Amino acid sequence: MKTIVVIGGGITGLSTMHYIAQQNIDAKLILIEGNQELGGKIRSQQIGEFIMETGADSIVARHPGVLDLVHEVQFEDELVYNATGISYIHTNNELHAIPAGSTFGIPMSEESLMASTLLTAEEKQRVLQDAEIPNDRFTKESSIGEFLEYFLGEGIVHKQIAPVLAGVYSGNLYELSVASTLPYLVDYKNNYGSIMAGFKAHREQFEKAADKKFISFQKGMSDFIYHIEKSLTQVEFKKGINVTAIAQADARYTIALSNGEAVEADIIVLAVPNETVKHLLVKEELAPHFEQFTNGSALTLYAGFHVSDSVLPADGTGFIVSHNSDLLCNASTWTSRKWAHTSANGNLLVRLFYKDSNPRYEELVAMSDEQLTEIALQDIKLSLNIEDKPIVINITKWINKMPRYDLAHRDALQAVEQKMTEYYPNVLLAGCSYYGVGIGACIQNGRVIAGKALALI
């Protein structure tokens, strides 16, 4: 009997094991996770009346495989969708609505462009010049910042698009490729003559996705993880145990564990961060490529108040901070407005993000929790005019744990994949360090990797 071992109990590892177990193969299935609880970057905490997601707060509903997995583990009854509303950009110490009919701040129509209060008349006209500029230089491997600025102009990129995209992809737009962010934009430009014309041609697709884009669960995201775990009755879980080494032994592998045990495996899936992978796969031929995968950092802080969230701007769900703002945070989600289930009594719950792109990040990361709290409360006062004392504060520090897909990522991944088959046959890489950020991408990657693992049986 073959043994398949998945190392890493985040959503990628669990999805991989789910799709392997679904086939009812004659194999021993083992999942090893260093923490006592599964979930990786999915972590829910309930304090008093509030549910706080200290990692990812939701899943993109339209991503392939997401709702399929929810259905397959019979968890539909717990689904909740986000409340739709206006997202803002905070600039010049004012909140400006991101225009309806835009995607990541990119206008999909002239009406959306003209509705922007962030751009001058000249900057709006510059966007419309896109239709007159041929694409004779950009591919999907080009910098998305350079691509957008060349066709749409500096004004809209800096004022409206960069704050949104940088918030999603945790990086500098000029160091991120089109392929790793919005690959369809090159196709739109090449096939329709302008980015906006491409959006118009696919308008129905985007309109369907405009409302209720995200899902979560009544008791928090971690409840979904617990439910997947419970469904995997044929899997042996080893939790709270780290893998210390992987050694080849003929056609099999020996996995050394921190508790002194060893596990023999025929097939291994490494659904762990790149930092962990490079310490387990020690062939020197792989090391230079693993070094090219980079990570970002962020601090997140929740503040819960004994104040009704009706004090928020009407229909608002949060904001992203642009230039010329006195706020120190990079973004804020008005969680109780966006996710009603997170506040049992309808009181205000706010989440603030401080990313390593912040000019004062090094100062912020060195602060005590008390100092960070004071900074956050000042940001809440300046942005929402709320001076009440919070009844709950929750701080999480994600240091070097947020994968960045810079321009070197694609080449590094191709090189690693080629050399893995030579030096570590039957060992598969998985997860967000390599194959896409976001829970939806991780679920889809788990399904793909499960197929590859099954093909090796």
XYZ file of C-alpha atoms in Angstrom:
457
model
C 0.000 0.000 0.000
C 1.296 3.433 -0.960
C 1.548 6.253 1.560
C 0.732 9.848 0.624
C 1.819 12.493 3.109
C 0.644 16.090 2.961
C 2.828 18.412 5.027
C 0.924 21.552 5.977
C -2.620 21.837 7.279
C -3.640 25.164 5.799
C -6.415 25.421 3.237
C -4.141 24.172 0.423
C -3.092 21.056 2.331
C -6.644 20.322 3.425
C -8.017 20.843 -0.093
C -5.331 18.561 -1.506
C -6.186 15.849 0.979
C -9.904 16.306 0.366
C -9.541 15.695 -3.370
C -7.209 12.738 -2.828
C -9.534 11.144 -0.270
C -12.515 11.734 -2.566
C -11.167 9.043 -4.911
C -11.252 6.305 -2.235
C -7.888 4.937 -3.327
C -6.095 2.082 -1.588
C -3.465 4.248 0.080
C -2.504 5.430 3.536
C -3.174 9.163 3.929
C -1.328 11.271 6.502
C -1.458 15.032 7.093
C 1.200 16.654 9.290
C 0.781 20.150 10.739
C 3.176 21.964 13.062
C 0.421 23.865 14.894
C -2.140 22.303 17.189
C -4.931 23.669 14.994
C -5.335 23.461 11.251
C -6.058 26.420 8.997
C -2.769 28.217 8.403
C -3.633 31.846 7.680
C -7.313 31.189 8.400
C -7.810 32.001 12.062
C -11.065 33.085 13.678
C -11.361 34.369 17.226
C -14.531 35.191 19.119
C -14.195 37.738 21.917
C -17.444 38.772 23.519
C -19.964 39.721 20.861
C -17.379 39.966 18.060
C -15.962 37.418 15.605
C -12.555 38.494 14.310
C -10.654 36.947 11.411
C -7.023 37.525 12.305
C -5.934 36.120 8.939
C -7.976 35.995 5.745
C -11.480 37.340 6.338
C -13.308 35.837 3.354
C -13.140 33.865 0.096
C -13.779 35.148 -3.423
C -17.012 33.349 -4.276
C -16.550 33.166 -8.043
C -13.105 31.568 -7.880
C -13.191 28.098 -9.497
C -13.843 25.328 -7.032
C -14.739 27.443 -3.994
C -18.475 26.788 -3.841
C -17.863 23.237 -5.085
C -15.768 22.506 -1.999
C -18.360 24.078 0.306
C -20.999 21.846 -1.304
C -18.847 18.703 -1.209
C -18.304 18.989 2.548
C -22.006 19.869 3.002
C -21.452 23.247 4.607
C -23.807 25.423 2.528
C -26.116 26.124 5.458
C -23.355 28.092 7.186
C -22.550 30.327 4.201
C -22.801 34.103 4.523
C -22.170 36.679 1.799
C -20.684 40.119 2.242
C -22.926 43.133 2.424
C -22.448 45.170 -0.719
C -21.532 48.800 -0.395
C -19.161 51.577 -1.263
C -15.409 51.259 -0.836
C -13.510 54.491 -0.407
C -10.037 55.894 -0.952
C -8.800 58.222 1.789
C -6.740 61.039 0.276
C -6.195 64.674 1.272
C -7.883 63.661 4.533
C -11.190 62.995 2.795
C -13.019 59.828 1.793
C -13.629 59.511 -1.953
C -15.830 56.701 -3.226
C -14.177 54.264 -5.612
C -16.518 54.702 -8.584
C -19.126 52.057 -9.267
C -18.347 50.147 -12.427
C -14.635 49.840 -11.735
C -12.476 46.784 -11.065
C -9.478 47.288 -8.769
C -9.942 51.004 -9.393
C -9.799 50.554 -13.190
C -12.882 52.110 -14.823
C -14.826 49.687 -17.019
C -16.806 52.438 -18.750
C -16.629 56.138 -19.497
C -19.454 56.700 -16.995
C -17.360 55.139 -14.233
C -14.322 57.179 -15.250
C -16.218 60.453 -15.277
C -17.787 59.710 -11.878
C -14.401 59.665 -10.157
C -13.823 62.496 -7.691
C -10.146 61.549 -7.414
C -9.073 62.601 -10.908
C -8.770 65.918 -12.694
C -10.467 66.507 -16.052
C -7.070 66.227 -17.742
C -6.348 62.891 -16.045
C -9.709 61.538 -17.210
C -8.981 62.560 -20.788
C -5.588 60.867 -20.545
C -7.307 57.573 -19.694
C -9.395 57.842 -22.855
C -6.228 58.136 -24.964
C -5.636 54.415 -24.337
C -7.629 53.620 -27.507
C -5.086 55.540 -29.582
C -1.945 53.908 -28.157
C -0.880 50.583 -29.733
C 0.647 47.830 -27.633
C 4.050 47.223 -29.171
C 6.000 46.363 -26.028
C 4.027 44.822 -23.167
C 3.351 41.147 -22.414
C 1.888 39.375 -19.404
C 5.401 39.208 -17.936
C 5.695 43.012 -17.909
C 5.275 45.171 -14.808
C 1.597 45.892 -14.271
C 2.447 49.361 -12.961
C 4.358 50.243 -16.129
C 1.638 48.670 -18.308
C -1.196 50.649 -16.708
C 0.694 53.931 -16.563
C 1.719 53.682 -20.237
C -1.853 53.230 -21.447
C -3.972 55.004 -18.809
C -1.645 57.688 -17.471
C 0.164 58.392 -14.233
C -2.737 60.198 -12.562
C -5.253 57.366 -12.379
C -2.597 54.792 -11.565
C -1.200 56.695 -8.606
C -4.470 58.110 -7.294
C -7.037 55.362 -7.904
C -5.563 52.048 -9.091
C -2.322 51.637 -7.132
C -3.894 51.976 -3.674
C -6.414 49.228 -4.495
C -4.122 46.794 -6.301
C -1.272 47.212 -3.829
C -3.698 46.466 -1.031
C -4.780 43.204 -2.650
C -1.395 41.948 -3.854
C 0.818 43.305 -1.046
C 3.460 44.797 -3.257
C 4.719 47.637 -5.414
C 2.840 47.677 -8.730
C 6.056 48.331 -10.592
C 7.566 45.134 -9.186
C 4.528 42.927 -9.872
C 3.829 41.316 -13.231
C 0.574 41.515 -15.171
C 0.495 37.697 -15.147
C 0.521 37.517 -11.347
C -2.203 40.148 -10.903
C -4.678 40.825 -13.744
C -3.443 38.808 -16.760
C -6.603 39.424 -18.793
C -5.722 43.122 -19.166
C -3.113 42.383 -21.846
C -5.680 40.335 -23.760
C -8.206 43.164 -23.488
C -5.701 45.671 -24.834
C -4.527 43.437 -27.666
C -7.937 42.122 -28.706
C -10.137 45.199 -28.281
C -7.776 48.119 -28.725
C -8.227 49.517 -25.217
C -8.554 48.196 -21.703
C -11.949 49.829 -21.270
C -13.243 48.289 -24.518
C -12.168 44.890 -23.237
C -14.123 45.416 -20.039
C -17.171 46.499 -22.048
C -16.979 43.287 -24.090
C -16.996 41.260 -20.869
C -19.415 43.511 -19.017
C -21.956 40.796 -18.229
C -19.304 38.646 -16.582
C -18.210 41.494 -14.295
C -21.750 42.643 -13.513
C -22.658 39.132 -12.328
C -19.690 39.207 -9.992
C -20.283 42.756 -8.754
C -22.603 41.896 -5.852
C -21.886 39.434 -3.095
C -18.358 38.779 -4.252
C -17.148 37.192 -1.036
C -18.229 34.430 1.304
C -17.596 33.593 4.928
C -19.355 31.433 7.515
C -21.748 32.072 10.399
C -19.248 31.100 13.109
C -16.172 32.350 11.305
C -13.766 31.087 8.685
C -12.144 28.597 11.048
C -15.426 26.731 11.290
C -15.034 25.796 7.616
C -11.576 24.405 8.393
C -12.924 22.344 11.301
C -15.645 20.968 9.068
C -13.231 19.915 6.311
C -11.064 18.219 8.924
C -14.044 16.311 10.329
C -14.992 15.128 6.858
C -11.579 13.512 6.297
C -12.307 10.411 8.342
C -9.819 8.225 6.433
C -6.899 10.610 7.064
C -4.431 10.274 9.943
C -3.704 13.727 11.366
C -0.472 14.540 13.181
C -0.910 18.003 14.710
C 1.483 20.007 16.836
C 4.405 18.167 15.233
C 6.992 19.730 12.938
C 8.847 18.047 10.099
C 12.592 18.376 10.730
C 14.020 16.618 7.672
C 13.133 14.736 4.509
C 15.536 12.036 3.377
C 15.429 9.884 0.251
C 15.608 6.141 0.775
C 15.587 4.237 -2.506
C 12.234 4.988 -4.146
C 10.664 6.272 -0.901
C 11.196 9.099 1.563
C 11.711 9.163 5.314
C 10.142 12.143 7.067
C 11.718 12.937 10.436
C 9.397 14.536 13.001
C 10.066 16.811 15.955
C 8.656 14.224 18.387
C 11.324 11.714 17.393
C 9.103 9.646 15.125
C 9.655 8.993 11.433
C 7.112 8.493 8.668
C 7.773 6.592 5.447
C 6.172 8.081 2.332
C 5.890 7.282 -1.350
C 4.453 10.665 -2.316
C 4.861 13.951 -0.452
C 2.947 17.197 -0.919
C 4.666 20.227 0.620
C 1.809 22.656 1.320
C 3.924 24.905 3.524
C 5.567 28.330 3.066
C 8.655 28.647 0.909
C 10.745 29.435 4.002
C 9.906 25.981 5.351
C 10.376 24.229 2.017
C 13.891 25.540 1.483
C 14.971 24.156 4.862
C 13.541 20.716 4.069
C 14.712 20.377 0.464
C 18.424 20.926 0.923
C 19.831 20.185 -2.540
C 22.126 23.112 -3.281
C 20.924 23.203 -6.883
C 17.507 24.380 -5.666
C 18.647 26.951 -3.101
C 19.211 29.931 -5.459
C 15.722 29.558 -6.888
C 14.006 29.287 -3.500
C 15.732 32.533 -2.498
C 13.926 34.391 -5.285
C 10.484 33.913 -3.703
C 9.758 36.919 -1.509
C 7.320 37.766 1.255
C 5.694 40.857 2.685
C 4.570 41.713 6.190
C 1.599 43.394 7.825
C 0.151 44.293 11.180
C -3.604 44.078 11.600
C -5.656 45.477 14.441
C -9.315 45.030 15.307
C -11.125 47.545 17.475
C -14.635 46.787 18.742
C -16.821 49.518 20.225
C -20.028 49.716 22.208
C -21.323 51.996 19.439
C -23.811 51.171 16.706
C -22.159 50.810 13.312
C -24.821 53.180 11.970
C -22.255 55.898 12.744
C -20.405 54.799 9.593
C -20.846 56.606 6.266
C -24.000 55.346 4.551
C -23.440 52.192 2.487
C -19.701 52.213 3.217
C -17.660 49.088 3.880
C -14.150 50.504 4.283
C -11.343 52.462 2.698
C -7.838 52.283 1.274
C -5.355 55.039 2.064
C -3.728 56.917 -0.806
C -1.166 59.720 -0.757
C -1.608 63.024 1.092
C -3.322 61.477 4.102
C -2.549 61.988 7.779
C -3.627 58.409 8.509
C -0.883 55.893 9.286
C -2.883 52.799 8.315
C -2.858 51.486 4.751
C -6.482 50.385 4.761
C -9.499 49.772 6.958
C -12.421 47.384 6.724
C -15.626 48.308 8.540
C -16.119 44.689 9.470
C -19.450 44.899 11.264
C -20.967 46.642 8.229
C -19.457 44.295 5.642
C -20.061 41.115 7.672
C -23.110 41.399 9.912
C -22.420 38.013 11.531
C -19.221 39.365 13.130
C -21.110 41.652 15.516
C -23.926 39.953 17.412
C -25.412 43.232 18.635
C -24.758 45.409 15.585
C -21.973 47.294 17.322
C -19.024 48.744 15.451
C -16.076 46.475 14.610
C -13.234 48.027 12.601
C -10.121 46.373 11.200
C -7.021 48.370 10.286
C -4.023 47.229 8.205
C -0.436 48.471 8.475
C 1.703 46.998 5.682
C 5.434 46.957 5.127
C 4.958 49.351 2.199
C 4.095 51.959 4.827
C 6.930 54.549 5.135
C 6.731 54.201 8.929
C 6.430 50.405 8.991
C 9.765 49.775 10.765
C 8.721 52.192 13.478
C 5.275 50.613 13.753
C 6.519 47.014 13.946
C 8.827 47.957 16.823
C 5.973 49.435 18.876
C 4.313 47.779 21.836
C 0.685 46.693 21.561
C -0.304 49.686 23.649
C 1.471 52.091 21.299
C -0.053 50.438 18.225
C -3.473 50.727 19.808
C -2.998 54.464 20.299
C -1.978 54.846 16.643
C -5.024 52.867 15.496
C -7.454 54.817 17.664
C -6.046 58.052 16.262
C -6.600 56.717 12.727
C -10.189 55.794 13.612
C -10.755 59.263 15.076
C -9.359 61.009 12.002
C -11.196 58.864 9.468
C -14.532 58.286 11.229
C -14.644 60.964 13.956
C -15.102 58.283 16.630
C -13.497 59.000 20.004
C -15.125 56.275 22.106
C -12.870 53.839 23.948
C -12.895 50.347 22.435
C -14.195 47.390 24.423
C -12.074 44.937 22.417
C -8.622 45.215 20.814
C -6.988 42.381 18.880
C -3.555 42.701 17.229
C -1.980 40.201 14.826
C 1.493 40.454 13.296
C 2.119 38.669 9.995
C 5.878 39.086 9.620
C 7.340 37.807 6.329
C 4.323 35.551 5.793
C 2.543 37.206 2.846
C 3.867 35.957 -0.527
C 4.746 38.592 -3.116
C 4.590 37.780 -6.803
C 7.294 40.032 -8.185
C 8.810 39.916 -11.650
C 11.229 37.083 -10.728
C 8.486 34.759 -9.480
C 7.539 33.044 -12.733
C 11.090 32.198 -13.804
C 11.992 30.994 -10.314
C 8.950 28.713 -10.214
C 9.689 27.207 -13.620
C 13.282 26.495 -12.597
C 12.216 24.892 -9.309
C 9.581 22.712 -10.966
C 12.080 21.419 -13.515
C 14.689 20.564 -10.902
C 12.197 19.032 -8.458
C 11.464 16.183 -10.865
C 15.190 15.429 -11.031
C 16.217 15.817 -7.396
C 12.960 15.059 -5.538
C 10.746 12.813 -7.679
C 7.265 12.282 -6.212
C 7.584 15.407 -4.034
C 5.112 18.132 -5.059
C 5.122 21.796 -4.101
C 1.813 23.469 -3.288
C 0.403 26.594 -1.752
C 0.407 30.361 -1.931
C 4.182 30.782 -1.969
C 4.097 29.418 -5.505
C 0.645 29.080 -7.052
C -1.485 32.098 -6.225
C -2.567 34.149 -3.229
C -6.077 34.053 -1.847
C -8.067 31.150 -0.474
C -9.789 30.470 -3.783
C -6.430 30.063 -5.527
C -5.281 27.739 -2.745
C -8.398 25.551 -3.055
C -7.948 25.303 -6.808
C -4.252 24.545 -6.367
C -5.140 21.793 -3.895
C -7.376 20.190 -6.478
C -4.636 20.346 -9.148
C -1.961 18.977 -6.828
C -4.269 16.148 -5.730
C -4.589 15.161 -9.376
C -0.822 15.146 -9.771
C -0.371 13.071 -6.619
C -2.983 10.529 -7.737
C -1.240 10.228 -11.105
C 1.891 9.063 -9.264
C 0.156 6.107 -7.552
